[in-house]
XYZ file of C-alpha atoms in Angstrom:
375
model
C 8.607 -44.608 43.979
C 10.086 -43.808 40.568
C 8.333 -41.724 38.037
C 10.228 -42.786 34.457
C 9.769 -39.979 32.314
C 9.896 -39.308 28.794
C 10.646 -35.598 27.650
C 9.197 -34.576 24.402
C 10.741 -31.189 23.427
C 13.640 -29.151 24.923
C 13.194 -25.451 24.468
C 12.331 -23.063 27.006
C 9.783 -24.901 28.740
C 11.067 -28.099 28.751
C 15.236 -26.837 29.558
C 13.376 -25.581 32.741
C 11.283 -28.476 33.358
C 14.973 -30.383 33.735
C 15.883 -27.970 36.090
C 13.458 -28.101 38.322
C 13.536 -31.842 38.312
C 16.946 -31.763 39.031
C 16.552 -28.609 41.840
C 14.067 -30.495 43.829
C 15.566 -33.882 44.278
C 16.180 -33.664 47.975
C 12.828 -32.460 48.675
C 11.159 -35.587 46.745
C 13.377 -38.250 48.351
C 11.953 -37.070 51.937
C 8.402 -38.877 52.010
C 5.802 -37.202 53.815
C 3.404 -39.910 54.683
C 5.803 -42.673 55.756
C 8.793 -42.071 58.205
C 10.748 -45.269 56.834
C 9.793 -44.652 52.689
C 12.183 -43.925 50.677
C 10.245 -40.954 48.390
C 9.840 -40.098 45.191
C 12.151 -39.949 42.346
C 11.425 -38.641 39.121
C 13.731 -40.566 36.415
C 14.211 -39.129 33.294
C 15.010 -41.866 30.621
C 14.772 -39.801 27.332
C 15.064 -36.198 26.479
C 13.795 -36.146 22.734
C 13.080 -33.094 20.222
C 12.549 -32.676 16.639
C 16.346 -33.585 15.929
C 17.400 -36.016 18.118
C 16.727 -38.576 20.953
C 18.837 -38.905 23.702
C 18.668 -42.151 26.042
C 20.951 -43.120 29.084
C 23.503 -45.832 28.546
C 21.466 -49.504 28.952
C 18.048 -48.336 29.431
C 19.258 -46.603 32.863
C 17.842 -42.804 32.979
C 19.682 -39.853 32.499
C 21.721 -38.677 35.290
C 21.374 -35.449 36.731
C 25.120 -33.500 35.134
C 23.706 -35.099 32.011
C 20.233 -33.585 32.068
C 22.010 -30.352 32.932
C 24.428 -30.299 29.851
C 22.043 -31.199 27.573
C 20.134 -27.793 28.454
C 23.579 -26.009 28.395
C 24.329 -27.299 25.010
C 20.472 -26.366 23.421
C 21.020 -22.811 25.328
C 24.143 -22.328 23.377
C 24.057 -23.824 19.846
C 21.537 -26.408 19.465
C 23.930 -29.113 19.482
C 24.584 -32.018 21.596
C 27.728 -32.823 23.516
C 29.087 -35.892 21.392
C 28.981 -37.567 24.719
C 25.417 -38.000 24.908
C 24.862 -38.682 21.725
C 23.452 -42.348 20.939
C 23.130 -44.362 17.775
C 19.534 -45.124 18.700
C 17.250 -44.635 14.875
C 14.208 -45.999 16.979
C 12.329 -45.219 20.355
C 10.525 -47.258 21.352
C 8.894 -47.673 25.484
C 10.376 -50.078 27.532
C 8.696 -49.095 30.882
C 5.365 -47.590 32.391
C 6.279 -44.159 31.514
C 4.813 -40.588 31.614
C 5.290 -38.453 28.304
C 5.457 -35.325 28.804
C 4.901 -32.839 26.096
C 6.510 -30.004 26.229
C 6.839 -29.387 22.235
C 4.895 -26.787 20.418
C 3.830 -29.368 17.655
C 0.644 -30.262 16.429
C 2.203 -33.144 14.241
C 2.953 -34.837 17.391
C -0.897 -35.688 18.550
C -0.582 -39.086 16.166
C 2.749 -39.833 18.413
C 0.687 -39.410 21.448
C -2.490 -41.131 20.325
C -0.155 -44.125 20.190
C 1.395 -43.932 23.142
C -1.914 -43.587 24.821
C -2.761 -46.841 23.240
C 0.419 -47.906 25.256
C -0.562 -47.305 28.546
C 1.668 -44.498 28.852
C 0.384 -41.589 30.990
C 0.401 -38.099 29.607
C 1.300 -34.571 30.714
C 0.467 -31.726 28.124
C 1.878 -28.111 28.199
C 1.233 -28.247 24.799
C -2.305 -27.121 23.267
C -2.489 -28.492 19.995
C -2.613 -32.241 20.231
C -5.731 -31.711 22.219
C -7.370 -29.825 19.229
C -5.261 -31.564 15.838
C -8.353 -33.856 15.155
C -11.802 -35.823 16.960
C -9.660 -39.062 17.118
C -6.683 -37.976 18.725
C -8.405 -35.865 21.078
C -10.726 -39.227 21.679
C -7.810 -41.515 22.628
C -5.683 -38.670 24.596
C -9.064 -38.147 26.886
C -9.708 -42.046 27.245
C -6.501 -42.011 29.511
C -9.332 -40.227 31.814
C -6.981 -39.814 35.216
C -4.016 -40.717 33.455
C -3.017 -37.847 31.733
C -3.086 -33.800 32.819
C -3.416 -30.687 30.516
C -3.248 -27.702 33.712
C -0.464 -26.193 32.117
C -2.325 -25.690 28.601
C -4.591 -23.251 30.363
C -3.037 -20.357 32.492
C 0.095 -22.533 33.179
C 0.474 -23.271 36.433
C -2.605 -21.980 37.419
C -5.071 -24.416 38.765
C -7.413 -23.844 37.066
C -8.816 -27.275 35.438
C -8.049 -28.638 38.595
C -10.646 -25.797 40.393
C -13.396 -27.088 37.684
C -13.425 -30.498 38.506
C -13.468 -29.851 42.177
C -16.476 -27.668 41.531
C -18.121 -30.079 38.933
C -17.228 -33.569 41.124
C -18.931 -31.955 44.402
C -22.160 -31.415 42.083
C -21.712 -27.770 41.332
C -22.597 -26.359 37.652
C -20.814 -24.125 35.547
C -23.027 -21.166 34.387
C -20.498 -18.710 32.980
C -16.642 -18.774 32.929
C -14.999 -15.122 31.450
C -11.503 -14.398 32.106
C -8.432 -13.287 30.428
C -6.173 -16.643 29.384
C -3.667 -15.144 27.901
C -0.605 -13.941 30.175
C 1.362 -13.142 26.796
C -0.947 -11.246 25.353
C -1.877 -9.376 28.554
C 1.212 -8.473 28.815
C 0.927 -6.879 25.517
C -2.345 -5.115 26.187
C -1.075 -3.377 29.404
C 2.620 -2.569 28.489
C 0.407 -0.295 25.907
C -1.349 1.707 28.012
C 2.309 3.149 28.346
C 2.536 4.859 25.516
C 5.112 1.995 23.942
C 4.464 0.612 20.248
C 2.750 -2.782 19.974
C 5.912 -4.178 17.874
C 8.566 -3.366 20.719
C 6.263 -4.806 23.091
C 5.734 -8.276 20.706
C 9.586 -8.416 20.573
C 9.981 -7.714 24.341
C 7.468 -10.588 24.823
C 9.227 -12.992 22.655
C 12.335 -12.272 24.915
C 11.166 -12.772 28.020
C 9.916 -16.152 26.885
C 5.814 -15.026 26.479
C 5.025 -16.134 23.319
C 4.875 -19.123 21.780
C 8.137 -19.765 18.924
C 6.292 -18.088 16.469
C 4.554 -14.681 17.529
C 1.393 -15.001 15.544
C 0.358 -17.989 16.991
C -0.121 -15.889 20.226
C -1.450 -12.824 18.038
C -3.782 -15.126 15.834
C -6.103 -15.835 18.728
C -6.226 -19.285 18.247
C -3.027 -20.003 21.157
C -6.381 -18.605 23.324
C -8.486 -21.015 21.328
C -6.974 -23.593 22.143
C -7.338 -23.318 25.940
C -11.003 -23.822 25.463
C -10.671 -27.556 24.380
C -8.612 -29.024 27.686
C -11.959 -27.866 29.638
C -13.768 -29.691 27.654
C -11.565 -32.586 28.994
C -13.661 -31.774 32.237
C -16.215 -34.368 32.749
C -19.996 -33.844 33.476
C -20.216 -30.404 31.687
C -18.115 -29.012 29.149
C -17.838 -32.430 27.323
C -19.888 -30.848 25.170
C -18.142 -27.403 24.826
C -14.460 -28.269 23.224
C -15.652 -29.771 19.989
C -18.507 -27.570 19.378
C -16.867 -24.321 19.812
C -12.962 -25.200 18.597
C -14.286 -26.266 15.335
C -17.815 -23.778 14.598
C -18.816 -21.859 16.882
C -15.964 -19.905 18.716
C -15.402 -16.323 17.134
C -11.123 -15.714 17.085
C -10.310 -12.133 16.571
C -6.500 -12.143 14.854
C -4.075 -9.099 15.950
C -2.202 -9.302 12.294
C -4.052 -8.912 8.536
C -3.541 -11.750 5.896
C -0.765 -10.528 4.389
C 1.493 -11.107 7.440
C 0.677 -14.986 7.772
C 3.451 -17.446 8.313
C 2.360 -18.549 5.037
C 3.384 -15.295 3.594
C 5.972 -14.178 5.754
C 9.005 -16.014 7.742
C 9.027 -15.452 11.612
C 11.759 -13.262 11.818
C 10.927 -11.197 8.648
C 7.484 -10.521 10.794
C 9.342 -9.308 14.122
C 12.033 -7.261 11.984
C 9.272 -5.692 9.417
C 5.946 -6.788 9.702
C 5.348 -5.915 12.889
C 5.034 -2.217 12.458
C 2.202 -2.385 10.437
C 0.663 -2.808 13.355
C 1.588 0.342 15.451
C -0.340 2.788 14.066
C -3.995 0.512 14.115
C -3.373 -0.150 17.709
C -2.205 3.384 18.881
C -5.429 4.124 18.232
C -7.580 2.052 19.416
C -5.676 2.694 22.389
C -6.600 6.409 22.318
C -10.150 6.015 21.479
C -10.093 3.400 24.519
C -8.937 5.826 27.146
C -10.830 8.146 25.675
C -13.909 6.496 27.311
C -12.250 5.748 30.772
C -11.235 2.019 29.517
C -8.642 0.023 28.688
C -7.922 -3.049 26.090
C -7.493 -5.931 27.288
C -6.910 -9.519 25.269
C -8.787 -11.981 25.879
C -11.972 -11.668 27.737
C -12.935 -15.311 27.554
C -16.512 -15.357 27.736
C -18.103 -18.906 27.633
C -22.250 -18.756 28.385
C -24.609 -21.371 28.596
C -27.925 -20.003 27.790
C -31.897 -21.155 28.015
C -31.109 -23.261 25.243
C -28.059 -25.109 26.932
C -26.266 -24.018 23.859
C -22.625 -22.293 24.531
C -21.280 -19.135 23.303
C -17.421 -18.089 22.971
C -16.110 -15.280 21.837
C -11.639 -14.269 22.053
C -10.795 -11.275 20.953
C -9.900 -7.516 21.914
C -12.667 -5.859 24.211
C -12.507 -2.261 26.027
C -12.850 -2.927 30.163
C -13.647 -0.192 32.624
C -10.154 0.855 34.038
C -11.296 0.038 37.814
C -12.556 -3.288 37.109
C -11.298 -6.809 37.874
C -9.707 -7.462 33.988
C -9.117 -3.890 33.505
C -6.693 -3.773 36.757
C -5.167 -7.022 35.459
C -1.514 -6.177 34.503
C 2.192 -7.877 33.118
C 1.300 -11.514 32.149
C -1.105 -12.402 34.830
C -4.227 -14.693 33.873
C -7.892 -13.901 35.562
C -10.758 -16.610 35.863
C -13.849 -15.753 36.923
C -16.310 -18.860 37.228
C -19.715 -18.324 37.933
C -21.637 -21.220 38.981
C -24.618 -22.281 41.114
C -23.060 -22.153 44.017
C -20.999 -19.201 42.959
C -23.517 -17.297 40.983
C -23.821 -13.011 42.397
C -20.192 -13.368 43.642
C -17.922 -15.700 41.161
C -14.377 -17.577 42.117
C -11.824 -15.505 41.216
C -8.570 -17.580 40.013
C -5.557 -14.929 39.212
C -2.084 -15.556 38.833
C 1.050 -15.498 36.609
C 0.242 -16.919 33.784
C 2.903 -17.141 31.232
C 6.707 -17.758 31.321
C 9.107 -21.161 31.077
C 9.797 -21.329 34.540
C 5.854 -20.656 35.727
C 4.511 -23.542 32.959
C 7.222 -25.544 34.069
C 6.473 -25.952 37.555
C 2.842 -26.937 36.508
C 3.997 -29.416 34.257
C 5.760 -31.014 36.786
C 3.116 -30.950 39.583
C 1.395 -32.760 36.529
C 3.903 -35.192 36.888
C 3.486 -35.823 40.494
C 0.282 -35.981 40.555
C 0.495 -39.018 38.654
C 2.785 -40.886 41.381
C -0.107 -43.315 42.428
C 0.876 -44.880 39.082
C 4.083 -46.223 39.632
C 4.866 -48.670 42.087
């Protein structure tokens, strides 16, 4: 089987995604249902971000030393070795393809809305197509089992895929509360240290935590976000995603007005704005440990009541030291999904849940999980 894949986006997460497509070659040629098949190849035919597209010569894909320079060359200077450079102006889809987003656009749900309408299947690592508008969100989701969003919430944690195994075996969600934010967790327990939120931010950014821009993670609404792809879940949370993206979910934001990207560059935030914010947090730090807790963003909390009506609240919340979220540390994610079946004693999903090389890996078990596809 070949998998013909189209890669929107090449920063961090989608530099790694190449790698590990290229690292695990030899163990997706070995097949593990037939002794005489020939495996699975995954065949990148077009690496494509904001300022170029890059195709292999005569439709063929991109070969392995190619996909490798081309995330040697964006490491270094953003530039393109003049070798794989093509005099393409249009893409257009030849094959059966998967598209797999790895951008951090929202302008790019339209692009995907259309290649939906082309049969294409999707993968999303990317949030914000899923919540840019009712229509695009409509035609992404009417790919049903052709397209997969894990990696929007908790990376390559499973949990979307937990939820439907719950939901399709008759199970009902009741509660789900949880910390979805590794990036932000991160920030929340490297402060329990005694170290100032805006070293912390910047250490973040570094490491590859937060999203290009630092506020989108400190806004909240990076969190938001992660509330819609469960609404991709059928049976249950159809519902949920519209509802609470677009009225009903309360986003508390890390950073005052006056240090929106409208107001302020990027990098004038991390080299001034930032420190604003020292002070405000130190304290609430204090006044935290203070009572025997600790801070810890974001306790998801999504509640169905009497009323079948659902309640969401992100923001900053105080959690007893000993307890599940307050023990949660670094950039690790926590579920907790109460259901019927799970209802004094809830599933507990943990795990890393931020980092190119984590989100990576989920994108591409995305990717394979769509194999049945392709002939």
């Amino acid at each position: 089987r070949k998998i013909q894949l189209t890669l929107l986006g090449c920063g961090g997460v989608g530099r790694q995604l190449l790698r590990h497509i290229v690292s695990t070659r030899k163990l997706h040629q070995i097949s593990l249902f037939e002794s005489n098949a020939q495996g699975l190849r995954v065949a990148v035919m077009a690496v494509v971000d904001s300022k170029s597209i890059f195709l292999g010569e005569k439709n063929e894909e991109l070969d392995d030393a190619a996909l490798l320079e081309i995330c040697l060359a964006k490491e270094k200077n953003n530039q393109m070795p003049a070798f794989l450079m093509d005099d393409h102006t249009t893409f257009f889809l030849v094959y059966p393809m998967v598209v797999a987003d790895c951008t951090a656009s929202i302008k790019i749900g339209q692009a995907l809305a259309e290649m939906a309408d082309l049969d294409c299947c999707i993968v999303l690592a990317n949030k914000k197509p899923l919540t840019s508008s009712f229509k695009v969100y409509d035609r992404i989701a009417a790919l049903n089992r052709r397209y997969r969003c894990e990696s929007t919430v908790g990376a390559a944690m499973p949990v979307i895929a937990t939820l439907n195994r719950l939901l399709n075996s008759g199970d009902s969600i009741k509660k789900i509360v949880g910390a979805l934010s590794g990036t932000l967790g991160f920030v929340m327990s490297r402060l329990e240290y005694g170290e100032s939120f805006s070293d912390i931010v910047r250490q973040a950014k570094e490491l590859g935590y937060t999203e290009p821009d630092p506020r989108d993670d400190l806004g909240g609404m990076d969190v938001a976000r992660k509330v819609k792809p469960l609404a991709t879940i059928p049976y249950s949370l159809s519902l949920v995603g519209f509802l609470l993206v677009t009225c009903c979910l309360k986003v508390e934001c890390l950073h005052p007005p006056s240090l929106a990207p409208k107001l302020m560059s990027t990098t004038q935030f991390l080299n001034e704005g930032l420190a604003e914010l020292d002070l405000p947090m130190r304290n609430r730090v204090k006044e935290a440990a203070a009572r025997g807790c600790v801070l810890r963003y974001v306790k998801l909390s999504l509640t169905k009541n009497l009323s079948f009506a659902y309640s969401c609240k992100v923001g900053i919340v105080e959690q007893p030291q000993q307890s599940a979220l307050g023990q949660l540390h670094g950039s690790d994610n926590l579920v907790e999904i109460f259901t019927r079946c799970y209802s004094t004693s809830p599933l507990v999903i943990k795990g890393a849940g931020a980092g190119n090389d984590t989100t990576a890996a989920g994108v591409l078990a995305d990717v394979l999980d769509l194999q049945d596809y392709f002939g």
